[in-house]
Coordinates of C-alpha atoms and ligand atoms in Angstrom, one line a residue:
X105 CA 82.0 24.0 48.4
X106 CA 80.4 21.0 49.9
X107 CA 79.3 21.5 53.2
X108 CA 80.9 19.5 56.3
X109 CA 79.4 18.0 58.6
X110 CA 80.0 16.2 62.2
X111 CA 78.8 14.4 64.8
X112 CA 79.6 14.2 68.6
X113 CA 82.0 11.9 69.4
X114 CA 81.5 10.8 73.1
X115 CA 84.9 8.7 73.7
X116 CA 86.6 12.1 73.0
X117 CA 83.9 14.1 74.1
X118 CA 84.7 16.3 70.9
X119 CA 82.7 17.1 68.0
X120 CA 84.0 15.6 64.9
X121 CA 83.6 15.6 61.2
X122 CA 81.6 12.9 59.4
X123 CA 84.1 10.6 56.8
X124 CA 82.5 9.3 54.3
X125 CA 83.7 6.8 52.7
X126 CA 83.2 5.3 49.0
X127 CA 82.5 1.9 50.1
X128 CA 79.8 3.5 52.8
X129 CA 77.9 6.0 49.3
X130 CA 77.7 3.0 47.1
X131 CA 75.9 0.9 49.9
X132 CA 73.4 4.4 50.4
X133 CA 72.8 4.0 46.8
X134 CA 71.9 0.7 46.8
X135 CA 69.9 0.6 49.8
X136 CA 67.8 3.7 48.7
X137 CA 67.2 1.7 44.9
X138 CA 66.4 -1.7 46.8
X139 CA 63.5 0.4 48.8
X140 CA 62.2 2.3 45.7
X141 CA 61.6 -0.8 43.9
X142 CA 60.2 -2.7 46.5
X143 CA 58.0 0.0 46.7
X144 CA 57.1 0.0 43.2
X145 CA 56.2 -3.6 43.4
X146 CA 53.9 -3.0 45.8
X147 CA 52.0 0.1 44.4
X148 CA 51.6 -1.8 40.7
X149 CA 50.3 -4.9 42.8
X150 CA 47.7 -2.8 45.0
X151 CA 46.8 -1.1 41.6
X152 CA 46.3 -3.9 39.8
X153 CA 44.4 -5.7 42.8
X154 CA 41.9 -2.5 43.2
X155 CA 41.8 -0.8 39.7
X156 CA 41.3 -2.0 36.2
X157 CA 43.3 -0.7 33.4
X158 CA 41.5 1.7 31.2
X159 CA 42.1 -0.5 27.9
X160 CA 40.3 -3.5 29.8
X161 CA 37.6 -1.4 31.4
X162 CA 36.8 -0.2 27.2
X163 CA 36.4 -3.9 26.6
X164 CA 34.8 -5.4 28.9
X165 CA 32.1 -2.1 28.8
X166 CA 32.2 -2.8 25.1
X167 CA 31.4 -6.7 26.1
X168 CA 28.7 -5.6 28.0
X169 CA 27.2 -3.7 25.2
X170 CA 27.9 -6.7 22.7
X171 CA 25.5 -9.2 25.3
X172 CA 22.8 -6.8 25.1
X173 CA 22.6 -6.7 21.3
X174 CA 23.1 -10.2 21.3
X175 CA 19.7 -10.4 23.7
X176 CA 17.9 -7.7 21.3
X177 CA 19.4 -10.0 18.3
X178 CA 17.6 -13.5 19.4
X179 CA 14.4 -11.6 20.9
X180 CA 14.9 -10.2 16.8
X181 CA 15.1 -13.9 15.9
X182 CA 12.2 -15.2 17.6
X183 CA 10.0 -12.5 16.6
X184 CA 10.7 -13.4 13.1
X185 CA 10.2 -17.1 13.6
X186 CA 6.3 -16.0 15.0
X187 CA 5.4 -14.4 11.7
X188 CA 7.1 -16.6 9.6
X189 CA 4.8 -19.3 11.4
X190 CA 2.0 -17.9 11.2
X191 CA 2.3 -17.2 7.3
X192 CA 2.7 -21.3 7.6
X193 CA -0.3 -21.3 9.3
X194 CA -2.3 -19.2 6.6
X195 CA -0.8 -21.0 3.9
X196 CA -1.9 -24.7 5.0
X197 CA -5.1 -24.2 6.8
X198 CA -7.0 -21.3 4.8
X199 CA -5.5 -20.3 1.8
X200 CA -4.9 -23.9 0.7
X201 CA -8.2 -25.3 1.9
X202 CA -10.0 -22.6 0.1
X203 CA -8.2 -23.7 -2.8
X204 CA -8.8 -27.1 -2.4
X205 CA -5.4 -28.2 -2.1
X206 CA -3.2 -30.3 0.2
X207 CA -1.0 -28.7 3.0
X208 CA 2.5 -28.7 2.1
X209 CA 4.0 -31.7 4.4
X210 CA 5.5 -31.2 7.1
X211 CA 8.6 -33.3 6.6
X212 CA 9.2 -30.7 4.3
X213 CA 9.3 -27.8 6.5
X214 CA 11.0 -29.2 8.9
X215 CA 13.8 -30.7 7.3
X216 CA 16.6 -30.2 9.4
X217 CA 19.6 -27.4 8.6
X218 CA 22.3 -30.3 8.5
X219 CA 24.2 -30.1 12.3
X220 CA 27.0 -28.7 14.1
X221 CA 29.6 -29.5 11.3
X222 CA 28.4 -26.8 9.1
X223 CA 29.9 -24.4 11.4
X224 CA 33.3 -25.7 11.4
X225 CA 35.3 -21.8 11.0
X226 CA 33.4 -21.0 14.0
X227 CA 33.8 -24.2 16.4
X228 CA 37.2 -23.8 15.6
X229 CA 37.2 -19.8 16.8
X230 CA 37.5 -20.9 20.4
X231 CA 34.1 -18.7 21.3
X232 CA 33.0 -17.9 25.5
X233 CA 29.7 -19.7 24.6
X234 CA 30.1 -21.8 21.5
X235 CA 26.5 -23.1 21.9
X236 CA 25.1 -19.8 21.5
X237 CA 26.1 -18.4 18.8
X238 CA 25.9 -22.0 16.7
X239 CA 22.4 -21.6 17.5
X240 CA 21.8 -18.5 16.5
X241 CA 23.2 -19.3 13.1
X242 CA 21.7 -22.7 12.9
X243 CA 17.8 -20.3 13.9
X244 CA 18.8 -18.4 11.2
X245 CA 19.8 -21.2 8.6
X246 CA 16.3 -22.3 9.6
X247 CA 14.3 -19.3 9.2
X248 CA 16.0 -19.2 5.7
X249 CA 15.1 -22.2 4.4
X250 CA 11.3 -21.6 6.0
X251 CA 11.1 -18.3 3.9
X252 CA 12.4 -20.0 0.8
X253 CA 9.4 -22.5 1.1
X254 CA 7.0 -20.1 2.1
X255 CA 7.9 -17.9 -1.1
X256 CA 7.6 -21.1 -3.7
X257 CA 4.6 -22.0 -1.6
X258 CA 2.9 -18.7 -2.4
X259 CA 4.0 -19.0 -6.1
X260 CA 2.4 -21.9 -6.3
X261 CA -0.7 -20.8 -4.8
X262 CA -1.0 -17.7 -7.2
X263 CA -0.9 -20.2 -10.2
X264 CA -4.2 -22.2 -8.9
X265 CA -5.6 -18.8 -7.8
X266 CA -5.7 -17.6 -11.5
X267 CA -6.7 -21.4 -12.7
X268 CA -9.2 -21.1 -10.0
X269 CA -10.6 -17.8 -10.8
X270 CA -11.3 -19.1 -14.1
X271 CA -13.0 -22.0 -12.9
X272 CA -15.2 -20.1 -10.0
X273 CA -15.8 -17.5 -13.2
X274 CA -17.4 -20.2 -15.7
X275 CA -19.4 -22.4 -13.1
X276 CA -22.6 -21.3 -13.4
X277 CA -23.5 -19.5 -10.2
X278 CA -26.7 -17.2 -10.6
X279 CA -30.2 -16.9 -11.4
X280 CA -30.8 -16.6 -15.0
X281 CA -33.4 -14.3 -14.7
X282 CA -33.4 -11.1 -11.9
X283 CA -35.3 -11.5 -9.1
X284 CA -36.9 -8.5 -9.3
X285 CA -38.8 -9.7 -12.6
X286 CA -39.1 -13.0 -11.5
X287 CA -42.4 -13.8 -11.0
X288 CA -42.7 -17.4 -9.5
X289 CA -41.0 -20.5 -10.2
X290 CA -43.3 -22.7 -12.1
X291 CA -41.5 -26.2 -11.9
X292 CA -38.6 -27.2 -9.9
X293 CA -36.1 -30.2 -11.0
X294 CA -37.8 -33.6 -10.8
X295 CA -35.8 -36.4 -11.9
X296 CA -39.3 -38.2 -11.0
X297 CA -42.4 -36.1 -11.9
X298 CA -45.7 -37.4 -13.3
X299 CA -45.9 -35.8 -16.6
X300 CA -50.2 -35.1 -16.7
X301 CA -50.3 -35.1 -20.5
X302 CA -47.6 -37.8 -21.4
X303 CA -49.4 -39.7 -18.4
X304 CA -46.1 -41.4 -17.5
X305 CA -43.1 -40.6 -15.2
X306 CA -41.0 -37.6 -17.2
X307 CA -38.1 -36.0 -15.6
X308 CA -38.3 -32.1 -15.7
X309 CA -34.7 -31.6 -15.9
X310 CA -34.2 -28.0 -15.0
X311 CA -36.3 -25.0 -13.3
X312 CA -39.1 -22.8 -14.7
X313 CA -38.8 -19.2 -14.5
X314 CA -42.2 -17.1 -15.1
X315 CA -41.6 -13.5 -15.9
X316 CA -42.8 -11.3 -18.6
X317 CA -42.0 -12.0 -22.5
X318 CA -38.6 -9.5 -23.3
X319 CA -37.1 -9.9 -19.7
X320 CA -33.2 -10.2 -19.9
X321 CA -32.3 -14.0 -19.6
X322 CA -28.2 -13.8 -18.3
X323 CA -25.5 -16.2 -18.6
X324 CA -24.8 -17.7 -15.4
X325 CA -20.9 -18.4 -15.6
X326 CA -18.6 -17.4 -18.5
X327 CA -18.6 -20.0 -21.2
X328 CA -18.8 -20.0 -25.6
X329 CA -22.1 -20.3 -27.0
X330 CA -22.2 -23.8 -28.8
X331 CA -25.9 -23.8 -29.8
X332 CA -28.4 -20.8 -30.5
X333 CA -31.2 -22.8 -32.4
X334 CA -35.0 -23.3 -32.8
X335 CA -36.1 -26.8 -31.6
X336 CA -39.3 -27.8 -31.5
X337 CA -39.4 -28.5 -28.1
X338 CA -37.1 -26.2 -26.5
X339 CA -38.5 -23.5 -28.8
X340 CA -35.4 -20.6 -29.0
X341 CA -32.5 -22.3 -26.9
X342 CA -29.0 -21.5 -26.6
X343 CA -26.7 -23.9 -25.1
X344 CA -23.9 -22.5 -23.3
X345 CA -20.4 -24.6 -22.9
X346 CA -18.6 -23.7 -19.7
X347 CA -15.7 -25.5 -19.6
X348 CA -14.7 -28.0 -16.3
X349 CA -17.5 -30.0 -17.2
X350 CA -20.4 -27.6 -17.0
X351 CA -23.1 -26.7 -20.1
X352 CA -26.4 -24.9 -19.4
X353 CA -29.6 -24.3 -21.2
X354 CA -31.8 -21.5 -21.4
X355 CA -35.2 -22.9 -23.6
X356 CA -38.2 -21.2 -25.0
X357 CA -36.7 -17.7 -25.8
X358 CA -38.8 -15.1 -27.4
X359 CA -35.1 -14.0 -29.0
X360 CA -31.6 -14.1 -29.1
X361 CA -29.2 -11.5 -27.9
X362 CA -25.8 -13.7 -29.0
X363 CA -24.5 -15.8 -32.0
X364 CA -23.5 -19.3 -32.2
X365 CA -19.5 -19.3 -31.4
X366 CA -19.4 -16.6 -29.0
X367 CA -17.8 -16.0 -26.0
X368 CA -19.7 -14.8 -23.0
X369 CA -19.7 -13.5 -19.4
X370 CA -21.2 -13.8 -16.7
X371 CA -24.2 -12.0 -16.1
X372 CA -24.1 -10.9 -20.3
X373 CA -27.5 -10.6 -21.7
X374 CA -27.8 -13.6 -23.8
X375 CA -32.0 -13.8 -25.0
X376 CA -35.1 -13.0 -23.5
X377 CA -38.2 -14.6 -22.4
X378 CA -40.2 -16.0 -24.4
X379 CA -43.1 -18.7 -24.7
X380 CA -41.9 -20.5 -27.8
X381 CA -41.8 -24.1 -28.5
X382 CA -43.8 -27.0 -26.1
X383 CA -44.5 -24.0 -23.6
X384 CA -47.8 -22.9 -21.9
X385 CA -46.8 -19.7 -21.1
X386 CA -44.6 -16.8 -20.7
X387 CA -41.2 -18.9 -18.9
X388 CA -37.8 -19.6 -18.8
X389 CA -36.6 -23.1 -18.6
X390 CA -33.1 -23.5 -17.7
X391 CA -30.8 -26.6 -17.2
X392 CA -27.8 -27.1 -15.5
X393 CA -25.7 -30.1 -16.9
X394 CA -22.7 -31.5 -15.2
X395 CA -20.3 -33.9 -17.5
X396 CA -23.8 -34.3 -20.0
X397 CA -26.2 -35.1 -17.0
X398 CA -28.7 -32.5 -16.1
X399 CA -28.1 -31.4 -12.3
X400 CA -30.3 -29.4 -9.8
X401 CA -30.1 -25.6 -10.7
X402 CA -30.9 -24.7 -7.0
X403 CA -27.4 -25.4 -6.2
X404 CA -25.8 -23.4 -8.5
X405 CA -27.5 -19.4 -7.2
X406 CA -26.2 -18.8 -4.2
X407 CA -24.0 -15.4 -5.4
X408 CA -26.6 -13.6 -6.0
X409 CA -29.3 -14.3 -3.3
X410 CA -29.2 -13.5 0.3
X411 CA -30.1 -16.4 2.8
X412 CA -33.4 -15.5 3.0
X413 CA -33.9 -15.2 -0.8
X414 CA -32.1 -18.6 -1.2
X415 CA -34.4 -20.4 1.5
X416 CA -37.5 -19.3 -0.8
X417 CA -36.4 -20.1 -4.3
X418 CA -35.2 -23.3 -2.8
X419 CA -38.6 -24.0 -1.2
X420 CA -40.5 -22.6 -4.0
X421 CA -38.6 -25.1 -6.5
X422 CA -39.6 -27.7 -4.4
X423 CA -43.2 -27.3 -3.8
X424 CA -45.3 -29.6 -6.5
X425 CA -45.9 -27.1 -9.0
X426 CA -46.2 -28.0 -12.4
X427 CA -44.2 -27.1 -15.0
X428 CA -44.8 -25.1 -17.6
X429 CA -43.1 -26.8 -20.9
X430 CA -44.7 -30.6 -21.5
Ligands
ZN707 ZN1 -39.1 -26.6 -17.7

């Protein structure tokens, strides 16, 4: 049973109970609903104002962490670009100046990556920073196209290596005969010399070696024996073809170690001293000839003589000693 209640009427100074009415319940009703959502309102607009959502805060943390890869990324980037520069570096300035070859121009690693248009899926994206990210991928267009250079570049460099080795391997480029049994050099080249029997200006064409009869006379760069004959000047003399230009001559052998027609090395015991044909005594004569015309020897010993040791063969074969072959 609902309860009654009343309220103190004080025209008829009697307590009376409360009527209420329909019209009075439904305008409760609506009052109380008109406060609750004004209320609302407000609470979602102070919450809104003071606190993020938790599906915003996730992304824009998640933002946050994108930006710092992005940092890491280009600090990546640039790190690559160093090394990929200095391999440029290598390439033009040692590795093809040892190998005697030009720089590969620079128009051609630098040509450009072909602009802004190339991007066209990603201008169209709508991006924060636009600029940013089309540089990153232009960088990285770059730095592909500088690796693709840098990897024919290298390819290119390993063919004139191997054509190189084989031309640093048959240029003559030691002493024919081992220091250690060397005993002197009798005659250095003279374009110019007085010859004291002929009595007239004679060219001594190559250096004299003195050392003992049997000591090892060695090839000086890898080549084919084309001669291995008895002339009656030279006395025992093999001729050695080298390829690139080069021939040398080793004259008055006491004998042959080799046969006409065969390949040799480097350092290969070819003959040995001797003191056969036009010779006073025990020597070595040996010629260096570049395209047919005989060249100074001196300049062709360095690999196997210290400074030092290289200072006094070159001063010996310039003193005016006389030959030993006439
Ligand atoms: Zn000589």
């Amino acid at each position: 049973m609902a309860k009654i209640k009343y309220y103190y009427n004080t025209e008829t100074c009697k307590y009376e109970p409360i009527k209420v009415t329909k019209k009075s319940m439904i305008l409760n009703i609506l009052g109380f609903m008109t406060i609750s959502f004004v209320m609302a309102l407000g609470i979602i607009y102070i919450y809104r104002t003071n606190f993020t959502p938790i599906k915003e805060s996730v992304l824009r943390a998640e933002n946050h962490e994108l930006k710092l890869n992005w940092g890491i990324l280009n600090e990546d980037l640039q790190t690559a670009y160093d090394h990929v520069n200095e391999l440029q570096f290598k390439d033009d300035r040692i590795y093809r100046v040892i190998l005697d070859t030009e720089p590969i121009p620079s128009t051609i690693r630098q040509g450009g990556t072909g602009g802004h248009e190339r991007y066209g899926d990603l201008t169209d994206q709508n991006l924060e920073d636009p600029v940013l990210v089309l540089n990153a991928y232009e960088q990285i267009d770059d730095l592909k196209k500088k690796l693709y250079i840098q990897s024919k570049s290298y390819d290119e460099i390993s063919t004139l290596l191997t054509e190189k080795e084989k031309i640093w391997a048959s240029r003559p480029a030691i002493q024919p005969v081992n220091n250690k049994e060397l005993k002197r050099i009798a005659g250095g080249f003279n374009p110019r010399r007085f010859h004291p029997i002929l009595k007239k200006i004679h060219p001594h064409e190559g250096i004299d070696f003195t050392a003992d009869i049997g000591t090892p006379v060695y090839a000086t760069g890898d080549g084919t024996v084309t001669r291995a004959y008895r002339s009656t000047t030279y006395g025992n003399v093999i001729f050695i073809n080298h390829g690139y230009g080069y021939q040398t001559r080793y004259a008055h052998l006491h004998k042959f170690n080799i046969r006409y027609g065969e390949p040799v090395k480097r350092g290969q015991v070819i003959g040995y001293v001797g003191n056969t044909g036009r010779s006073q005594g025990p020597h070595l004569h040996y010629e260096v000839l570049y395209k047919y015309r005989p060249i100074d020897p001196i300049n062709f010993f360095q690999r196997d003589l210290d400074n030092e040791e290289y200072e006094k063969v070159i001063e010996l074969s310039r003193r005016e000693t006389m030959p030993l072959d006439y």
